[in-house]
Short mmCIF file of C-alpha atoms in Angstrom, two decimals:
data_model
loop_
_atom_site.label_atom_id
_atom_site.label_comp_id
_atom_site.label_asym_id
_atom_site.label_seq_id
_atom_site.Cartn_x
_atom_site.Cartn_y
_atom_site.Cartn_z
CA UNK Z 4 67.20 56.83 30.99
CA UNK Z 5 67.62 55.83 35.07
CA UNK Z 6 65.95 52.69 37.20
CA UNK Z 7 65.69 54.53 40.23
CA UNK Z 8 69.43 56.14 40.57
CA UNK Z 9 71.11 53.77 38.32
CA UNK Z 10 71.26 54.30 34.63
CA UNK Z 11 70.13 51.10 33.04
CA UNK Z 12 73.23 50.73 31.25
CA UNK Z 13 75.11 50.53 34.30
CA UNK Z 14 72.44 48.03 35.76
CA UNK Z 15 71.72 45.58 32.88
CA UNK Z 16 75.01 44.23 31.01
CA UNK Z 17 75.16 41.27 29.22
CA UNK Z 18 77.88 39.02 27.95
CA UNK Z 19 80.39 41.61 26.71
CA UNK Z 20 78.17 44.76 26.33
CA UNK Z 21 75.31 46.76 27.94
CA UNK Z 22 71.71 45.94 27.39
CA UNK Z 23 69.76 49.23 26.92
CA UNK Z 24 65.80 48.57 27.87
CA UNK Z 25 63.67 50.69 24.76
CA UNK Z 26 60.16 50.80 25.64
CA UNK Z 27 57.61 51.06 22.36
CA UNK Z 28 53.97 51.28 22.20
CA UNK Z 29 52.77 48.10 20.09
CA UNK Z 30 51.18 50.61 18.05
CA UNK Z 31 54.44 52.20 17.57
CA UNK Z 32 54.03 55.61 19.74
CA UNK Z 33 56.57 55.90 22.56
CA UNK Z 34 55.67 56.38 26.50
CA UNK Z 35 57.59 55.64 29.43
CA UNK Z 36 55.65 56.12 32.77
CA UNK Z 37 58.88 54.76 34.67
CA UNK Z 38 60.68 51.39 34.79
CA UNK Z 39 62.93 49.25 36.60
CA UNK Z 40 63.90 48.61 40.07
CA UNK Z 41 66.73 49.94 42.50
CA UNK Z 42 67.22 50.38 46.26
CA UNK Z 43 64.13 52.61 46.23
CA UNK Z 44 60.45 51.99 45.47
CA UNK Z 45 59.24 49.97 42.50
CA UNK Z 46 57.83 51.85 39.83
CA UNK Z 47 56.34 49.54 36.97
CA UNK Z 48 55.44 50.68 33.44
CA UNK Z 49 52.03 51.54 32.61
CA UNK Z 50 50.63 48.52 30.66
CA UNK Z 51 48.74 50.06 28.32
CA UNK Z 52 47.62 53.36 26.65
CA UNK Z 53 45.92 54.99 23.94
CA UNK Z 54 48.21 53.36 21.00
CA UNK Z 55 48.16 49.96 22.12
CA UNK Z 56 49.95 48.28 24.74
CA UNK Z 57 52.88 49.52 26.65
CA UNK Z 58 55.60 47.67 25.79
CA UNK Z 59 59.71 47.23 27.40
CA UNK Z 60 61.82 45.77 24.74
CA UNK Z 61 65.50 44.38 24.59
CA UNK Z 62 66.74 42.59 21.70
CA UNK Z 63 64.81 39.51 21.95
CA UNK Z 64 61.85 39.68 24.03
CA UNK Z 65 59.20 42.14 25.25
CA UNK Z 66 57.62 42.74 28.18
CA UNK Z 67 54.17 43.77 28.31
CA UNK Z 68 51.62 44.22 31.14
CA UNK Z 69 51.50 45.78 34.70
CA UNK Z 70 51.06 45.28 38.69
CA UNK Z 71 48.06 42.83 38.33
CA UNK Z 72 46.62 40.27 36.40
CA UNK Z 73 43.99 42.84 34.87
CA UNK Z 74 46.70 45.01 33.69
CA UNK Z 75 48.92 42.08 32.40
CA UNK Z 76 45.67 40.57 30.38
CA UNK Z 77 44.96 43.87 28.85
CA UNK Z 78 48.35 44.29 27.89
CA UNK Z 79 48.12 40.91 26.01
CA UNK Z 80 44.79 41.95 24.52
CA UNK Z 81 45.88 45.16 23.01
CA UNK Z 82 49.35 43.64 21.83
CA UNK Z 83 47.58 41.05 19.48
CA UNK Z 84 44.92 43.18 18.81
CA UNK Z 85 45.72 47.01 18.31
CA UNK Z 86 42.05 47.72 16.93
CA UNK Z 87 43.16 50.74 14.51
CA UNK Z 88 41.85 48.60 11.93
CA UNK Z 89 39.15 45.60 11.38
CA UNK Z 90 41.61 43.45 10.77
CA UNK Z 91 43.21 44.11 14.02
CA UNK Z 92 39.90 43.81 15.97
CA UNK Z 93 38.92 40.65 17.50
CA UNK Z 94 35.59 38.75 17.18
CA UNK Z 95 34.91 38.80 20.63
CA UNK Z 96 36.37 39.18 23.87
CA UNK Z 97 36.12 36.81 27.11
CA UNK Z 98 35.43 38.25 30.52
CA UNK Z 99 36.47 36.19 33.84
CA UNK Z 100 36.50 36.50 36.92
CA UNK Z 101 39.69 36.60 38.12
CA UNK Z 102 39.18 35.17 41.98
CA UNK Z 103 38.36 31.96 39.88
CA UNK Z 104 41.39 30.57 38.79
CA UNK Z 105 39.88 27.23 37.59
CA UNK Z 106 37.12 29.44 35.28
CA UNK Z 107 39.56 31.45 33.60
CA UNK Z 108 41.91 28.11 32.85
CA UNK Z 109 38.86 26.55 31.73
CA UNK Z 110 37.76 29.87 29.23
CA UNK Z 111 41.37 30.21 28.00
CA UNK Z 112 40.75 27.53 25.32
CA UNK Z 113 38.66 30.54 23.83
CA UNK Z 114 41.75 32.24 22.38
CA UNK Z 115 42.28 29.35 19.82
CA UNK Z 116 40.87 29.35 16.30
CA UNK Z 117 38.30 30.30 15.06
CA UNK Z 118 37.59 33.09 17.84
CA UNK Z 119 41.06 33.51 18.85
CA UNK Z 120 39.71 35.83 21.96
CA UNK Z 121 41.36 37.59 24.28
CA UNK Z 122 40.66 36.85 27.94
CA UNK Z 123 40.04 39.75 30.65
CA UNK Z 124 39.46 40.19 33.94
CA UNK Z 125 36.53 41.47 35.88
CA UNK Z 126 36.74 41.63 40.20
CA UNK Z 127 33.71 40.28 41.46
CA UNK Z 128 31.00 42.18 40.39
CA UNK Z 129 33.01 44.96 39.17
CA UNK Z 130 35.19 45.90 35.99
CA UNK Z 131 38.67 47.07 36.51
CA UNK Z 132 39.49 50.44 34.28
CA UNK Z 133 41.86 48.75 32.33
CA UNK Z 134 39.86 45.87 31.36
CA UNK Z 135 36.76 48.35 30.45
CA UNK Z 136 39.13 50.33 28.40
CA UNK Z 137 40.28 47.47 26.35
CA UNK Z 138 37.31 46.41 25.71
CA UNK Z 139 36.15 49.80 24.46
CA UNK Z 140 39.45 49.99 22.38
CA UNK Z 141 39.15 46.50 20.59
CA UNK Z 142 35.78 47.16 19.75
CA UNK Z 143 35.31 43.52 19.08
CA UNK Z 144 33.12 43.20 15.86
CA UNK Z 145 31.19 40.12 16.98
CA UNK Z 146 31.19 36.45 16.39
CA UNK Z 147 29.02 35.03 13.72
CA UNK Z 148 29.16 31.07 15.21
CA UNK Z 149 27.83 32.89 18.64
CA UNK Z 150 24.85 34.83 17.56
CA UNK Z 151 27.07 38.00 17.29
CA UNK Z 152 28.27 38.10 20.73
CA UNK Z 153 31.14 40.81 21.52
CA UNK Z 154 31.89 39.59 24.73
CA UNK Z 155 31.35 36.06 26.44
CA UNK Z 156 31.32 36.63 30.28
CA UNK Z 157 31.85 33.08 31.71
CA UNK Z 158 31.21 32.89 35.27
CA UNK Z 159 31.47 36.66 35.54
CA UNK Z 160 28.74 39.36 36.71
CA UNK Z 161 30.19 42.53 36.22
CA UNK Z 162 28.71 44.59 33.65
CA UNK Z 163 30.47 45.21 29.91
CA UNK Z 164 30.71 48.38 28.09
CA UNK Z 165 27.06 49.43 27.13
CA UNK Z 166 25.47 48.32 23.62
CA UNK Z 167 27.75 45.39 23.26
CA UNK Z 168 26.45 42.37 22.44
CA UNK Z 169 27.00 39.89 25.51
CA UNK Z 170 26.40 36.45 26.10
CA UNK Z 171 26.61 34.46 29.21
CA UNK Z 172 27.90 31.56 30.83
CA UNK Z 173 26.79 31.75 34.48
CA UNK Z 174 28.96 31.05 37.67
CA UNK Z 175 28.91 26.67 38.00
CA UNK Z 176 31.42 24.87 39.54
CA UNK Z 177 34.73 24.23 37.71
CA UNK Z 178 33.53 21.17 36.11
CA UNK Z 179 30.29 22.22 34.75
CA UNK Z 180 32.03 25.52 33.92
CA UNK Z 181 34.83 23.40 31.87
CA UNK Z 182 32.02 21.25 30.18
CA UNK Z 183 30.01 24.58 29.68
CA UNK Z 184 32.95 26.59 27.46
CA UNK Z 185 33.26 23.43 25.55
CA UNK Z 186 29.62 23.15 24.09
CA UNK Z 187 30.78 27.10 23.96
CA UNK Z 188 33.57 26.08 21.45
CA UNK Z 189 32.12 23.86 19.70
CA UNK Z 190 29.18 25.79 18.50
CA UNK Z 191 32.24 28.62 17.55
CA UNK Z 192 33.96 25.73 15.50
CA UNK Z 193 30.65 23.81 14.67
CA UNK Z 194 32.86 20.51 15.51
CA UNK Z 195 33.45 18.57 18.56
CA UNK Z 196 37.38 18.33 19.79
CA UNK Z 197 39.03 14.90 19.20
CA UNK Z 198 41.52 16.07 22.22
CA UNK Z 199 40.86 16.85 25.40
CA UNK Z 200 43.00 17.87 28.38
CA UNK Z 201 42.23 16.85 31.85
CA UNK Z 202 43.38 18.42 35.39
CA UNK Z 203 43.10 18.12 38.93
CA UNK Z 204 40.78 20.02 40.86
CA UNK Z 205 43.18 20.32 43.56
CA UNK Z 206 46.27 21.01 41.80
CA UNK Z 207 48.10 23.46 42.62
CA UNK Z 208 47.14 26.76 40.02
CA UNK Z 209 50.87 27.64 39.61
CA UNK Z 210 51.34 24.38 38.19
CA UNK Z 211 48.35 24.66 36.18
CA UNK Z 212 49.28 28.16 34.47
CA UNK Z 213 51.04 26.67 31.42
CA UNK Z 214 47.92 24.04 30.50
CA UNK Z 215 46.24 27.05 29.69
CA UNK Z 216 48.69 27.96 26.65
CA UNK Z 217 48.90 24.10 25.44
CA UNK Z 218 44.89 24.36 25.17
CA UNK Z 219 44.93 27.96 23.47
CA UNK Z 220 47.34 26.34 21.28
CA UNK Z 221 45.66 23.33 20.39
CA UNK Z 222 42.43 23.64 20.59
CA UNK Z 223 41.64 20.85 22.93
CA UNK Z 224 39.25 21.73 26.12
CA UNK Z 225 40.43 21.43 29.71
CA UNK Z 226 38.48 19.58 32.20
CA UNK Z 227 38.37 18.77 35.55
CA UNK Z 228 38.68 15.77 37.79
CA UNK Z 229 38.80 15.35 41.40
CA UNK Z 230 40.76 12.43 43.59
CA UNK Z 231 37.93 10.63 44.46
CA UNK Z 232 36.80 10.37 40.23
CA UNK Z 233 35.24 11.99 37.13
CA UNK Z 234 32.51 14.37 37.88
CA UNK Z 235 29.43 14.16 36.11
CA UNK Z 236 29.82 16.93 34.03
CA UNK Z 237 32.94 16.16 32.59
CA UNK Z 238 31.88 12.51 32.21
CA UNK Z 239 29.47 13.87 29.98
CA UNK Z 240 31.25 15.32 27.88
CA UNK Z 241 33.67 12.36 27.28
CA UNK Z 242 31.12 10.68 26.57
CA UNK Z 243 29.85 12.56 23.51
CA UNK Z 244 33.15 12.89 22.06
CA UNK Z 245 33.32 8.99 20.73
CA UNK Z 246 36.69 8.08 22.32
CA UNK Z 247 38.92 11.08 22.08
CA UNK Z 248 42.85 11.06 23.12
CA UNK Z 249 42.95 12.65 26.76
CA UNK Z 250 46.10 14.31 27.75
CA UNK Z 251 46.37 14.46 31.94
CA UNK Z 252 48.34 16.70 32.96
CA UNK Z 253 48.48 16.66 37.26
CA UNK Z 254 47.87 12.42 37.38
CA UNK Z 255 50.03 12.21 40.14
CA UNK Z 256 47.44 13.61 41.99
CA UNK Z 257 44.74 11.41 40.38
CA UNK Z 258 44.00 7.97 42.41
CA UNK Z 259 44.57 4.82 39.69
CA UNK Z 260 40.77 4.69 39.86
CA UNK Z 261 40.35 7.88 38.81
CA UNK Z 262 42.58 6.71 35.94
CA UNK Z 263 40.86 3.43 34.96
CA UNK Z 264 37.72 5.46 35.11
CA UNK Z 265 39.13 8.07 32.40
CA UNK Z 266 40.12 4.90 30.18
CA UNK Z 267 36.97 4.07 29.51
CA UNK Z 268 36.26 7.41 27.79
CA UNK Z 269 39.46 7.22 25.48
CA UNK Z 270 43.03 6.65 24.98
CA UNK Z 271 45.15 8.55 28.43
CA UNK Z 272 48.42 10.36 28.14
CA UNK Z 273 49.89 11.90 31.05
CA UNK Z 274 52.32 14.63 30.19
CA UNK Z 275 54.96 13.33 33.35
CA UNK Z 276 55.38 17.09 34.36
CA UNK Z 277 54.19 16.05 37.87
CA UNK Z 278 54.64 12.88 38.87
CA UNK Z 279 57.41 12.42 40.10
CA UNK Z 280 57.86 12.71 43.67
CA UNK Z 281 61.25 14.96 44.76
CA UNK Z 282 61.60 15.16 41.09
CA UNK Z 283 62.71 18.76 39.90
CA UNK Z 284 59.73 18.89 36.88
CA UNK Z 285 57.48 19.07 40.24
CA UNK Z 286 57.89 22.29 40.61
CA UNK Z 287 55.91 24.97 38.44
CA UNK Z 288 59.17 25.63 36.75
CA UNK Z 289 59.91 21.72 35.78
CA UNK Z 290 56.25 21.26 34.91
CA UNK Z 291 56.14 23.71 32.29
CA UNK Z 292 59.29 23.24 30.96
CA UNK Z 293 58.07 19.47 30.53
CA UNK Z 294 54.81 20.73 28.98
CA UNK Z 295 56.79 22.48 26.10
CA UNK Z 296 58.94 19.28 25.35
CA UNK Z 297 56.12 17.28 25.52
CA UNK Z 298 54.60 16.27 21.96
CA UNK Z 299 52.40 13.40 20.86
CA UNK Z 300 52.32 13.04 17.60
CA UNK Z 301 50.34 16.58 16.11
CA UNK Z 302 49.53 17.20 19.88
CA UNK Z 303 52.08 19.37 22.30
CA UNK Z 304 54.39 21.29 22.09
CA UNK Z 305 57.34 19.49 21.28
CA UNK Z 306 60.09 22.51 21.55
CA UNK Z 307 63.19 20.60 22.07
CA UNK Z 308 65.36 22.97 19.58
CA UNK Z 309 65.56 27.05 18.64
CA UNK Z 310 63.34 28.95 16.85
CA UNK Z 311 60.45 29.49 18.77
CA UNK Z 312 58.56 31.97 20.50
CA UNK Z 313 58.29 31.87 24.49
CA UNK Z 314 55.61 33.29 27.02
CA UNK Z 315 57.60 33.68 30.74
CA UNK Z 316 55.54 34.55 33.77
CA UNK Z 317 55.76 34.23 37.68
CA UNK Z 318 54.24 31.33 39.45
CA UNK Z 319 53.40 34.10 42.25
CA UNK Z 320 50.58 35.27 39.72
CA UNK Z 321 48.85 32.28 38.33
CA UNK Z 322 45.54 34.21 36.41
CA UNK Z 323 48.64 35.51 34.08
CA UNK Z 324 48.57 32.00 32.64
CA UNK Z 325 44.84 32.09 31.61
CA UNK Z 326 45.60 36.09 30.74
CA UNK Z 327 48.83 35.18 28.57
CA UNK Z 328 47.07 32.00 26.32
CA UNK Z 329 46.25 34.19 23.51
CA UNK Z 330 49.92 34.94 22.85
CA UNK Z 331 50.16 31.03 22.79
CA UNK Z 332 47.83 31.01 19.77
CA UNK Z 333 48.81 34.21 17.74
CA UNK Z 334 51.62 36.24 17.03
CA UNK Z 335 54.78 34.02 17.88
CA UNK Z 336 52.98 30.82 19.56
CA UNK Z 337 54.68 30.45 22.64
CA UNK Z 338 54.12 28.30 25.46
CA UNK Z 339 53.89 29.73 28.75
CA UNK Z 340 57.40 28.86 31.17
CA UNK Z 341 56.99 29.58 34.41
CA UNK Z 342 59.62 31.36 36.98
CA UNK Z 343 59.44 30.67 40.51
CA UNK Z 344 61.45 33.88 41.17
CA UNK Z 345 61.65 37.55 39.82
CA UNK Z 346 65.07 38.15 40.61
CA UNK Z 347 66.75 35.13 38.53
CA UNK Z 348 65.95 32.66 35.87
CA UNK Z 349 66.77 29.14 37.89
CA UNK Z 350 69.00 26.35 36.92
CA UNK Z 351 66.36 24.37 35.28
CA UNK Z 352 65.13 27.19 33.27
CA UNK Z 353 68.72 28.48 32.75
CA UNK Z 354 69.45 24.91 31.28
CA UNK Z 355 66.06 24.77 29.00
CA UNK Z 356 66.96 27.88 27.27
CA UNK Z 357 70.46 27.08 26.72
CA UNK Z 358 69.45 23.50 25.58
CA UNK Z 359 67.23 25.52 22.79
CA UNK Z 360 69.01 28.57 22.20
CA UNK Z 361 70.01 29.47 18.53
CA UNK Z 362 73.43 28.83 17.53
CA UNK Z 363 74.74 29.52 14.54
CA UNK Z 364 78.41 28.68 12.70
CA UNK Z 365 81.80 31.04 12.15
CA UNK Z 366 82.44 30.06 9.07
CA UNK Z 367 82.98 32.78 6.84
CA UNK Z 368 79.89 31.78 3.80
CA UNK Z 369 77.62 31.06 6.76
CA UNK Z 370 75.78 34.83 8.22
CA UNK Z 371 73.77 34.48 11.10
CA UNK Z 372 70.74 36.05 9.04
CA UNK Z 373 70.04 32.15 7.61
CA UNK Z 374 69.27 31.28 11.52
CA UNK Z 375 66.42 30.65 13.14
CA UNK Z 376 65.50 33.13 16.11
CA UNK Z 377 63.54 32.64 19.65
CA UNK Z 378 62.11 35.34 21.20
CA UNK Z 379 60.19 35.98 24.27
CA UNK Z 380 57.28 37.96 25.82
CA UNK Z 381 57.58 38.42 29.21
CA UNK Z 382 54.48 39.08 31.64
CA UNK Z 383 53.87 41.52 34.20
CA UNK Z 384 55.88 44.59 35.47
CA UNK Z 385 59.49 43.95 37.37
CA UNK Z 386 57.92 42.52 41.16
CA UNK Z 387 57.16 39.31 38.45
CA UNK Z 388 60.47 39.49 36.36
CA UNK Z 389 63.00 41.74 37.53
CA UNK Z 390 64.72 44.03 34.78
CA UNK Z 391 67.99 41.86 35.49
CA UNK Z 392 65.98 38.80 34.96
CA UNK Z 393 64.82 39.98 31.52
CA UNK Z 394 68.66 41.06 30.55
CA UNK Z 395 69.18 37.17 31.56
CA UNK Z 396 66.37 35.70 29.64
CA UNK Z 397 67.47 37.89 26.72
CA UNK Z 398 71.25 36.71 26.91
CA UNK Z 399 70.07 33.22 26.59
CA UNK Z 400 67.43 33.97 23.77
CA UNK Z 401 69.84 35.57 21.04
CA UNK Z 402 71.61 33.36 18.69
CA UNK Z 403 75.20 33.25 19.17
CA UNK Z 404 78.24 31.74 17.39
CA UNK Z 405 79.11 29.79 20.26
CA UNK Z 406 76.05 28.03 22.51
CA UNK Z 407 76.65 28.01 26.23
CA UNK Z 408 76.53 24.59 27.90
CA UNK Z 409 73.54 23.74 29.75
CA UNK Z 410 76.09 23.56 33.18
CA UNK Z 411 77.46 26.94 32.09
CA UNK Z 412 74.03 28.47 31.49
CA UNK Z 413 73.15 27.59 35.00
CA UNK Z 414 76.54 29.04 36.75
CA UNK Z 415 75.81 32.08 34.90
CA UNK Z 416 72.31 32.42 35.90
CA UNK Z 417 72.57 31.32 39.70
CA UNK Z 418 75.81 33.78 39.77
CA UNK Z 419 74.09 37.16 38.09
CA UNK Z 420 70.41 35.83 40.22
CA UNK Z 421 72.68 37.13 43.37
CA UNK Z 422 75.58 39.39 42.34
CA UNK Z 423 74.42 42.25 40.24
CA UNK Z 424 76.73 43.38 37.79
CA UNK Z 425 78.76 46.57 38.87
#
């Protein structure tokens, strides 16, 4: 198999051998539309077909998904849900508008239990193939807790697949569109959350791609508040959840008033991914990273060792955040780490992965089989994470005998990000 004119062998080597790239259909059937990238044009994988979705493999991660954030949240949908069978059909699926960032972040908290729903994208008014096909293909059987609704369209228009069963949140403004997929979720869990997080409005939505995992994850709602205070809407909803613990993830961008004001709804957290001014966890790469370390007692994250699953993604498409949460509550439970870059992993990352990578002893009784294993899914087609990119992520993934340094992780990375191997 070639990328472009050069054999992928040639292209992707790793450590002491070559890394061949298999693609597999989740389903299991095998189709290849093209992949990779050379001197020429970019050709990308198709992201999903009949089977299930399209899916580039190496030894430990996959890469599902396609030139847009439609294509990449289909690919999610059909990899965690194959529908060839009820049990791999979801209750219901979630259609957002994808020119509002803030909406989908908001909905993503639908992927967590009990619906565990995928999220896809709609374009104003209109329904992108791929998304229309999914839904078609999941055939989502309906959700009891929501009147039987197959798909929830929140803040979208665009019209669904006829005969399903749809219900509707209309277009509001972030806040009331946060507090309105909350009363959403609780009538799908017939509880109230004792969690909540809370952003910025004006954060930046690269920054804000990983929060959508963490609420996926845990179940806790995201909300919004502004600089100048708490909007109404999310006041009210603190206010009917007697005292919850509020995670804040943004605060630096939150005045101390704005802080004080959240107090008097519960107990505040920040997670410290962005405050610190200069600081390297400013950046959407630091902020995520400090989003998966981060754990509060059952709350967060907390990865700070191996064996875990990963979601990586590209800062320069934020709706994959909202369109990757699912994989954050299913399958391996990943959170979402953000590159800033297709072409290389970054020091910081480089050092995160080393810092967690599985290692396991040479003594002769010990076999690497009693380890424990990360492995990563890796979102969109090669303009978001170059094929040389994946070859690093996978290097630093697999357990070894002998675990890199942080420091050497990092030489390695920032020396492959801009020497290709011959």
């Amino acid at each position: 198999m070639a990328v472009g004119s050069a054999p992928v062998s040639r292209l992707l080597r790793v450590r002491s051998g070559a890394l061949r790239l298999v693609p597999v259909l989740a389903a299991g059937a095998c189709l290849l539309a093209a992949c990779g990238k050379s001197a020429g044009p970019s050709r990308s994988l198709a992201p999903v077909a009949e089977q299930g979705a399209v899916s580039v493999v190496t030894g430990n991660t996959s890469r599902i998904g396609g030139s847009d954030a439609a294509s990449d949240a289909a690919a999610v949908a059909r990899a965690v849900y194959p529908g060839l069978t009820r049990a791999s059909r979801p209750e219901a699926v979630v259609l957002v508008d994808e020119g509002s960032f803030q909406t989908a972040l908001a909905a993503s908290v639908l992927a967590s239990l009990p619906l565990n729903a995928p999220l896809l994208f709609s374009s104003g008014g209109s329904m992108p193939g791929v998304s229309s096909e999914a839904i078609e293909s999941l055939h989502p059987l309906g959700a009891g807790s929501l009147g039987g609704a197959q798909v929830v369209r929140v803040g979208s228009s665009a019209s669904v697949p006829g005969g399903l069963h749809t219900l509707t949140l209309p277009p509001r403004a972030p806040a009331a569109a946060a507090a309105a997929v909350e009363q959403l979720l609780a009538r799908a869990t017939r509880s109230r959350p004792h969690q909540v997080i809370v952003v910025p409005t004006g954060a930046s939505p690269a920054l804000l791609m990983p929060v959508a995992g963490l609420a996926a994850q845990s179940g806790a709602p995201i909300l919004f508040a502004t600089a100048a205070g708490v909007p109404k809407a999310t006041a009210g909803v603190l206010e009917h959840l007697d005292h919850p613990a509020i995670y804040v993830i943004g605060d630096g961008q939150l005045h101390h008033a704005t802080m004080d004001e959240l107090r008097h709804f519960g107990h505040v957290t920040p997670i410290n991914g962005t405050t610190q001014l200069g600081g390297e966890d400013r950046t959407p790469t630091g902020n995520s990273i400090a989003i998966a370390r981060f754990t509060d007692g059952s709350f967060g994250w907390g990865i700070k060792e191996p064996g875990h699953g990963l979601v990586f993604a590209n800062a320069a498409r934020p709706p994959d955040g909202p369109a990757a949460a699912l994989l954050s509550a299913s399958s391996q439970y990943g959170p979402l780490l953000v590159l800033e870059s297709a072409e290389r992993v970054g020091a910081a990352m480089g050092t995160y992965l080393a810092d967690i990578q599985p290692a396991y002893t040479s003594a002769p009784a010990y076999q690497p089989v009693h380890g424990v294993y990360n492995r990563g899914w890796l979102i969109g087609d090669e303009d978001m994470i170059s094929s040389v990119t994946q070859a690093e992520i996978d290097s630093l993934l697999a357990i070894s005998p002998s675990k890199q340094s942080g420091e050497e992780a990092s030489s390695q990375t920032e020396q492959s990000a801009f020497s290709p191997p011959e």
